[in-house]
Amino acid sequence: RVLDAEGNVLVPGIVDCHIHNREPGLEYKEDWESATRAAAAGGVTTVVGMPNTDPVIDSPANLELKFERGEASAHVDFQSYAVVTSENLDLIPDIDEVGPLGFKVFLGSTVGDVPPPNDGEILEAMEKIRETGKRLGFHEENGEIIDHYTERFKAEGRNEPIDHSRSRPVIAEREAVERMITFAEETGARIHMFHVSSGSAAEAVGRGKNRGVDVTAETTPHYLWFTEDVMREKGNVARVQPPIRDAAEHDRLWEVGIDDDAIDCIATDHAPHTPAEKKVDDPFGNTWDAISGFVGLETEVPAMLTFVDQGRLSLEEWVRRHSTRPAQVWGMYPQKGSVQVGTDADFTIVDPNLEWTLEDRGELHSKNCVTPFGGESFTGKAIATVVRGQVVYEDGDVIGESGYGTRVDVD
Ligand code: DOR
Ligand code: ZN
Ligand code: ZN
């Protein structure tokens, strides 16, 4: 089979180490098949699923179940994190045997029922995970600070979603990043900060790196694309945890995170929910129960290519953060994150000049397609996706077979 890439750019397969594929248990939102179909269509060759499913991925058996479901239906290659809660510290070695990509701790409450460990338990988890050689990533928001401001804002009758970035303030993120870096310095654990949303948190990551802590970090296209003005324009649709920040924090995220290199990886935090859960019919209702998160697998490559087109980062700097570095950070390199010459290469062909606008929902491959990127215009798109030598997406059609995707072996 010959793919004509003339006039386009061939890059190593894009690696997205942060998606919520929702299977097992929340298939009404998304499943492995639909998430990896969206990945293929978005130019993404490897995805890593988050553990806040039902059941949560907190035991060897649940991780095995997640892998089995992926083997049965994925279009692209995949992996999964296992969660560490206050209840499964003793299981860490056994979970590791099953072969997760790494571990995740949710600090404070999040979508799903995941009891956060306390500080002592986090230190213990870091020691145990250090012994596995794997990395521990965080949903890095201090839950006590968030609960405090949420209660206060509710009592004051302040408006959600407009004030979302202040009811989940930057201090909650920055404090958690600094505390986890301090813990890692003490324990020697390798740690990662998922979805860094603010310049202040990126600065904290940079300080940790300067002190020699093995801390890596990720941000998402939505924090780089939008400022909190999007809450006034699109309301609950753009609600996400951590929130989209004000212009000062956004600009600082670009300066410190991208220009000064505190941020290693780009990932989506692809988090599908139904339109009813997102309260799309009442986007500005003063509700506190509109759910957080939105899809991103089919807009991440276009958003990053648009930044490249605008001269905000080079093509090489983009590919490094969206393929090579994530593969290195999580131990998948050079299996993933590099173009190997031969039949088993993963690569993505992009048209960096294609101008297009995303309609508001409907034309994406996920089960639920609510996203604040609806109505946004891009310069650039993935036009073909190749996983281990097989074309899984070409010119608008997902042509690979469900079940072709396989677990990336990291042991
Ligand atoms: O906005 C979010 N949605 N943040 C998270 O941490 C979880 C995610 C989800 O699972 O929907
Ligand atoms: Zn998270
Ligand atoms: Zn997430």
Coordinates of C-alpha atoms and ligand atoms in Angstrom, one line a residue:
R1 CA 0.0 0.0 0.0
V2 CA 1.4 3.4 -1.0
L3 CA 0.5 6.5 0.9
D4 CA 1.0 9.7 -0.9
A5 CA 2.4 12.2 1.5
E6 CA 3.5 14.8 -1.0
G7 CA 3.2 18.3 0.2
N8 CA 2.4 17.0 3.7
V9 CA 4.6 16.2 6.7
L10 CA 5.3 12.8 8.2
V11 CA 5.9 12.8 11.9
P12 CA 6.3 10.1 14.5
G13 CA 3.0 8.7 15.7
I14 CA 1.3 11.1 18.2
V15 CA 1.3 9.7 21.8
D16 CA -1.5 10.9 24.1
C17 CA -0.8 9.8 27.6
H18 CA -4.0 11.2 29.2
I19 CA -7.4 10.1 28.0
H20 CA -10.5 9.0 29.8
N21 CA -11.7 6.0 27.6
R22 CA -14.4 5.3 30.3
E23 CA -14.3 1.5 29.9
P24 CA -15.1 -0.5 32.0
G25 CA -18.4 0.7 33.3
L26 CA -19.1 4.1 31.9
E27 CA -19.6 3.0 28.3
Y28 CA -22.6 5.4 27.9
K29 CA -20.0 8.1 27.8
E30 CA -17.2 6.4 25.7
D31 CA -15.5 3.0 25.3
W32 CA -12.2 1.7 24.1
E33 CA -13.6 1.3 20.6
S34 CA -15.0 4.8 20.3
A35 CA -12.1 6.5 22.0
T36 CA -9.5 4.8 19.8
R37 CA -11.6 5.4 16.7
A38 CA -11.4 9.1 17.6
A39 CA -7.7 8.7 18.3
A40 CA -7.1 7.2 14.8
A41 CA -9.1 10.0 13.2
G42 CA -7.1 12.6 15.2
G43 CA -3.7 11.3 14.2
V44 CA -3.0 9.7 17.5
T45 CA -1.3 6.2 17.4
T46 CA -1.0 5.5 21.2
V47 CA -3.4 6.4 24.0
V48 CA -3.2 5.9 27.8
G49 CA -6.4 5.5 29.7
M50 CA -7.1 7.0 33.1
P51 CA -8.3 4.8 36.0
N52 CA -11.4 6.6 37.2
T53 CA -13.7 4.1 35.6
D54 CA -16.3 1.8 37.2
P55 CA -14.8 -0.2 38.8
V56 CA -11.8 2.0 39.3
I57 CA -8.5 0.5 38.2
D58 CA -7.2 -0.2 41.7
S59 CA -6.4 -3.9 41.6
P60 CA -4.7 -6.5 39.4
A61 CA -8.0 -7.9 38.3
N62 CA -9.5 -4.6 37.3
L63 CA -6.3 -3.7 35.4
E64 CA -6.5 -7.0 33.6
L65 CA -10.1 -6.4 32.8
K66 CA -9.2 -3.0 31.3
F67 CA -6.5 -4.5 29.2
E68 CA -8.8 -7.3 28.0
R69 CA -11.4 -4.9 26.9
G70 CA -8.8 -2.8 25.0
E71 CA -7.3 -5.9 23.3
A72 CA -10.9 -6.8 22.1
S73 CA -11.7 -3.5 20.5
A74 CA -9.0 -0.8 20.2
H75 CA -8.0 0.7 16.9
V76 CA -4.7 2.1 18.0
D77 CA -2.2 0.9 20.6
F78 CA -2.9 1.6 24.3
Q79 CA -1.9 1.5 27.9
S80 CA -3.5 2.3 31.2
Y81 CA -2.6 3.8 34.6
A82 CA -3.5 2.1 37.9
V83 CA -4.9 4.3 40.6
V84 CA -3.5 4.5 44.2
T85 CA -6.1 5.3 46.8
S86 CA -6.1 5.2 50.6
E87 CA -7.2 1.6 50.3
N88 CA -4.8 -0.3 48.0
L89 CA -1.2 0.6 49.0
D90 CA -0.4 -3.0 49.7
L91 CA -1.5 -4.0 46.2
I92 CA 1.1 -1.8 44.4
P93 CA 3.6 -4.6 43.7
D94 CA 0.9 -7.0 42.5
I95 CA -0.7 -4.3 40.3
D96 CA 2.8 -3.6 38.8
E97 CA 3.1 -7.3 37.8
V98 CA 0.1 -6.9 35.4
G99 CA 2.1 -4.2 33.6
P100 CA 0.5 -0.7 33.9
L101 CA 2.2 2.2 32.2
G102 CA 2.4 4.0 35.6
F103 CA 0.3 5.0 38.6
K104 CA -2.0 7.9 39.3
V105 CA -3.2 9.6 42.5
F106 CA -6.2 12.0 42.5
L107 CA -5.5 14.6 45.2
G108 CA -9.0 15.7 46.3
S109 CA -12.3 14.7 44.7
T110 CA -12.7 14.3 41.0
V111 CA -15.1 12.8 38.5
G112 CA -15.8 9.3 39.8
D113 CA -15.5 7.8 43.3
V114 CA -11.7 7.7 44.0
P115 CA -10.8 8.2 47.7
P116 CA -7.7 10.3 47.9
P117 CA -4.8 9.1 50.0
N118 CA -3.6 11.3 52.9
D119 CA 0.0 12.8 53.0
G120 CA 1.4 9.8 54.9
E121 CA -0.1 7.4 52.5
I122 CA 1.2 9.4 49.5
L123 CA 4.8 9.2 50.9
E124 CA 4.3 5.4 51.4
A125 CA 3.0 5.1 47.8
M126 CA 6.0 7.0 46.5
E127 CA 8.4 4.6 48.2
K128 CA 6.5 1.5 46.9
I129 CA 6.3 2.9 43.4
R130 CA 10.0 3.9 43.4
E131 CA 10.8 0.2 43.8
T132 CA 8.8 -0.7 40.6
G133 CA 10.9 1.8 38.6
K134 CA 7.6 3.4 37.3
R135 CA 6.4 6.9 37.6
L136 CA 3.5 8.3 39.7
G137 CA 1.4 11.0 38.2
F138 CA -1.0 13.3 40.0
H139 CA -4.3 15.0 39.5
E140 CA -2.6 17.9 41.2
E141 CA -5.3 19.9 42.9
N142 CA -5.5 20.3 46.7
G143 CA -9.0 19.1 47.6
E144 CA -9.3 20.9 50.9
I145 CA -8.6 24.3 49.3
I146 CA -11.1 23.6 46.6
D147 CA -13.8 22.5 49.1
H148 CA -13.2 25.6 51.1
Y149 CA -13.6 28.1 48.2
T150 CA -16.5 26.1 46.7
E151 CA -18.5 26.3 50.0
R152 CA -17.7 30.0 50.3
F153 CA -18.7 30.8 46.7
K154 CA -21.9 28.8 47.1
A155 CA -22.8 30.7 50.3
E156 CA -22.0 34.0 48.6
G157 CA -24.3 33.0 45.7
R158 CA -21.4 33.6 43.3
N159 CA -21.9 32.5 39.7
E160 CA -20.8 29.2 38.2
P161 CA -19.5 28.5 35.6
I162 CA -18.3 32.1 35.2
D163 CA -16.1 32.0 38.4
H164 CA -14.9 28.4 38.0
S165 CA -11.3 29.4 37.9
R166 CA -11.6 31.0 41.3
S167 CA -13.7 28.3 43.0
R168 CA -10.9 25.9 42.0
P169 CA -8.1 28.5 42.4
V170 CA -4.5 28.4 41.1
I171 CA -3.3 28.1 44.7
A172 CA -4.9 24.7 44.9
E173 CA -2.9 23.5 42.0
R174 CA 0.4 25.3 42.8
E175 CA 0.3 24.1 46.4
A176 CA -0.2 20.5 45.4
V177 CA 2.6 20.6 42.8
E178 CA 5.0 22.0 45.3
R179 CA 4.0 19.5 48.0
M180 CA 4.4 16.5 45.7
I181 CA 7.8 17.8 44.5
T182 CA 8.8 18.1 48.1
F183 CA 7.6 14.5 48.8
A184 CA 9.5 13.3 45.7
E185 CA 12.7 15.0 46.8
E186 CA 12.3 13.1 50.1
T187 CA 11.5 9.7 48.7
G188 CA 13.4 9.7 45.4
A189 CA 10.2 8.8 43.5
R190 CA 9.7 9.7 39.9
I191 CA 6.7 11.9 39.6
H192 CA 4.5 13.6 36.9
M193 CA 2.1 16.4 37.0
F194 CA -0.9 15.8 34.7
H195 CA -2.8 18.7 33.0
V196 CA -0.9 21.7 34.4
S197 CA -3.2 24.6 33.8
S198 CA -1.3 27.7 35.1
G199 CA 2.0 29.5 34.8
S200 CA 2.3 29.4 38.6
A201 CA 2.2 25.6 38.6
A202 CA 4.6 25.4 35.6
E203 CA 7.0 27.6 37.5
A204 CA 6.8 25.2 40.5
V205 CA 7.6 22.3 38.2
G206 CA 10.6 24.3 36.8
R207 CA 11.9 24.9 40.3
G208 CA 11.6 21.2 41.1
K209 CA 13.6 20.3 37.9
N210 CA 16.3 22.8 38.9
R211 CA 16.6 21.1 42.3
G212 CA 17.2 17.8 40.5
V213 CA 13.8 16.2 41.3
D214 CA 12.7 13.7 38.7
V215 CA 9.5 15.6 38.0
T216 CA 7.9 15.8 34.5
A217 CA 4.8 17.6 33.5
E218 CA 2.0 17.9 30.9
T219 CA -0.3 20.5 29.7
T220 CA -3.2 20.3 27.3
P221 CA -4.2 22.2 24.1
H222 CA -7.2 23.8 25.9
Y223 CA -5.0 25.6 28.5
L224 CA -2.8 26.9 25.7
W225 CA -5.7 27.9 23.4
F226 CA -8.3 29.4 25.7
T227 CA -8.3 31.9 28.6
E228 CA -11.1 32.0 31.1
D229 CA -13.0 34.3 28.8
V230 CA -14.2 31.1 27.2
M231 CA -16.4 30.5 30.3
R232 CA -18.3 33.7 29.5
E233 CA -18.6 32.6 25.8
K234 CA -19.3 28.9 26.2
G235 CA -20.2 28.4 29.8
N236 CA -20.5 24.8 31.2
V237 CA -19.2 23.3 27.9
A238 CA -15.7 24.6 28.8
R239 CA -15.9 23.5 32.4
V240 CA -12.9 21.3 33.3
Q241 CA -10.7 20.4 36.2
P242 CA -8.3 22.1 36.6
P243 CA -10.2 25.2 35.1
I244 CA -9.1 27.3 32.2
R245 CA -7.2 30.2 33.7
D246 CA -7.0 34.0 33.3
A247 CA -4.8 35.7 30.7
A248 CA -1.9 36.3 33.1
E249 CA -1.6 32.6 34.1
H250 CA -2.2 31.5 30.5
D251 CA 0.6 33.7 29.1
R252 CA 2.9 32.6 31.9
L253 CA 2.1 28.9 31.0
W254 CA 3.3 29.6 27.5
E255 CA 6.4 31.5 28.7
V256 CA 7.5 29.1 31.5
G257 CA 6.0 25.9 30.3
I258 CA 6.7 26.0 26.6
D259 CA 9.4 28.7 25.9
D260 CA 11.4 27.9 29.0
D261 CA 10.6 24.1 28.8
A262 CA 9.1 23.4 32.2
I263 CA 6.4 21.3 30.5
D264 CA 7.5 18.0 28.9
C265 CA 4.3 16.7 27.3
I266 CA 1.1 17.6 25.5
A267 CA -1.9 15.4 26.1
T268 CA -5.6 16.0 25.8
D269 CA -7.3 15.0 29.1
H270 CA -10.0 13.7 26.6
A271 CA -13.0 13.4 29.0
P272 CA -16.3 12.6 27.2
H273 CA -19.6 13.3 29.0
T274 CA -23.2 13.3 27.6
P275 CA -24.7 16.7 26.5
A276 CA -27.1 16.4 29.5
E277 CA -24.3 15.9 32.0
K278 CA -22.5 18.9 30.4
K279 CA -25.8 20.9 30.7
V280 CA -25.5 22.1 27.2
D281 CA -29.1 23.4 27.2
D282 CA -28.3 25.7 30.1
P283 CA -24.7 26.7 29.6
F284 CA -24.8 29.7 31.9
G285 CA -27.2 28.4 34.5
N286 CA -25.9 29.1 37.9
T287 CA -25.4 25.4 38.7
W288 CA -22.6 23.7 40.6
D289 CA -23.4 20.3 39.2
A290 CA -22.5 20.6 35.5
I291 CA -19.8 17.9 35.0
S292 CA -16.2 18.8 34.1
G293 CA -14.3 17.6 31.1
F294 CA -14.7 17.4 27.3
V295 CA -13.4 15.5 24.3
G296 CA -10.1 16.4 22.6
L297 CA -8.6 13.5 20.6
E298 CA -9.6 15.0 17.2
T299 CA -8.6 18.6 18.0
E300 CA -5.2 18.2 19.7
V301 CA -3.2 17.8 16.5
P302 CA -5.1 20.6 14.7
A303 CA -4.7 22.9 17.7
M304 CA -0.9 22.3 18.0
L305 CA -0.4 22.6 14.3
T306 CA -2.3 26.0 14.5
F307 CA 0.2 27.1 17.1
V308 CA 3.0 26.0 14.8
D309 CA 1.4 28.0 12.0
Q310 CA 1.3 31.0 14.2
G311 CA 5.0 30.6 15.0
R312 CA 4.4 30.0 18.7
L313 CA 6.5 26.9 18.7
S314 CA 8.4 25.0 16.0
L315 CA 7.2 21.8 14.3
E316 CA 10.1 20.0 16.0
E317 CA 9.2 21.4 19.5
W318 CA 5.6 20.3 19.0
V319 CA 6.5 16.7 17.9
R320 CA 9.0 16.4 20.8
R321 CA 6.3 17.2 23.3
H322 CA 3.5 15.2 21.7
S323 CA 5.4 12.1 20.7
T324 CA 9.0 11.6 21.7
R325 CA 8.9 13.0 25.3
P326 CA 5.7 11.3 26.4
A327 CA 7.1 8.0 25.1
Q328 CA 10.4 8.7 27.1
V329 CA 8.7 9.9 30.2
W330 CA 6.5 6.8 30.5
G331 CA 9.1 4.2 29.4
M332 CA 7.7 3.5 25.9
Y333 CA 10.6 4.9 23.9
P334 CA 11.8 4.0 21.2
Q335 CA 9.0 1.5 20.7
K336 CA 6.8 4.6 20.5
G337 CA 7.8 8.2 19.9
S338 CA 10.2 7.6 17.0
V339 CA 9.9 6.8 13.4
Q340 CA 11.5 3.4 12.8
V341 CA 12.2 2.6 9.3
G342 CA 10.5 -0.7 8.5
T343 CA 7.2 -2.4 8.6
D344 CA 6.3 -1.7 12.2
A345 CA 6.5 2.1 12.2
D346 CA 3.9 4.3 13.9
F347 CA 3.5 7.6 12.2
T348 CA 1.1 10.4 11.5
I349 CA 0.9 12.4 8.2
V350 CA -0.3 15.9 8.7
D351 CA -1.4 18.6 6.3
P352 CA 0.0 21.7 8.1
N353 CA -1.8 24.1 5.8
L354 CA -5.3 22.8 5.7
E355 CA -7.7 25.5 7.0
W356 CA -10.9 24.2 8.6
T357 CA -13.5 25.0 11.2
L358 CA -15.0 22.4 13.6
E359 CA -18.8 22.4 13.6
D360 CA -20.4 22.4 16.9
R361 CA -20.7 18.7 17.6
G362 CA -21.6 15.8 15.3
E363 CA -18.6 15.4 13.1
L364 CA -16.3 13.7 15.6
H365 CA -15.9 10.0 16.2
S366 CA -16.5 9.9 20.0
K367 CA -19.8 8.7 21.5
N368 CA -20.2 12.2 23.0
C369 CA -18.7 15.2 21.3
V370 CA -19.2 18.2 23.5
T371 CA -16.1 20.4 23.3
P372 CA -15.3 24.1 23.7
F373 CA -13.4 23.7 20.4
G374 CA -16.7 23.6 18.6
G375 CA -16.8 26.6 16.3
E376 CA -13.0 27.1 16.4
S377 CA -10.9 27.4 13.3
F378 CA -7.6 25.6 12.7
T379 CA -4.7 25.5 10.3
G380 CA -3.6 21.9 10.1
K381 CA -5.0 18.4 10.4
A382 CA -4.0 14.8 10.5
I383 CA -4.7 13.1 7.2
A384 CA -3.4 9.6 7.8
T385 CA -2.6 7.5 10.8
V386 CA -0.3 4.5 10.7
V387 CA 0.0 2.0 13.6
R388 CA 2.7 -0.6 13.3
G389 CA 2.8 -0.4 9.6
Q390 CA -1.0 -0.5 9.1
V391 CA -3.0 2.4 7.9
V392 CA -5.8 2.9 10.4
Y393 CA -7.1 6.2 9.2
E394 CA -6.9 7.9 5.8
D395 CA -8.6 11.0 4.3
G396 CA -11.6 11.2 6.7
D397 CA -12.2 7.4 7.2
V398 CA -11.2 5.1 10.0
I399 CA -10.3 2.1 8.0
G400 CA -8.5 0.0 10.6
E401 CA -10.1 -3.0 12.3
S402 CA -11.4 -2.8 15.9
G403 CA -9.2 -5.0 17.9
Y404 CA -6.0 -4.3 15.9
G405 CA -4.7 -2.0 18.6
T406 CA -2.6 -3.8 21.3
R407 CA -1.3 -3.0 24.7
V408 CA 2.2 -1.4 24.7
D409 CA 4.4 -3.7 26.7
V410 CA 6.6 -1.7 29.1
D411 CA 8.1 -4.5 31.2
Ligands
DOR1 O1 -12.3 17.8 34.0 C1 -12.0 16.6 34.3 N1 -12.6 15.6 33.9 N2 -10.9 16.5 35.1 C2 -10.6 15.3 35.7 O2 -9.7 15.2 36.4 C3 -11.4 14.1 35.4 C4 -12.1 14.3 34.1 C5 -13.2 13.2 33.9 O3 -12.9 12.1 34.2 O4 -14.2 13.6 33.4
ZN2 ZN -7.1 14.8 36.4
ZN3 ZN -8.0 13.6 33.2

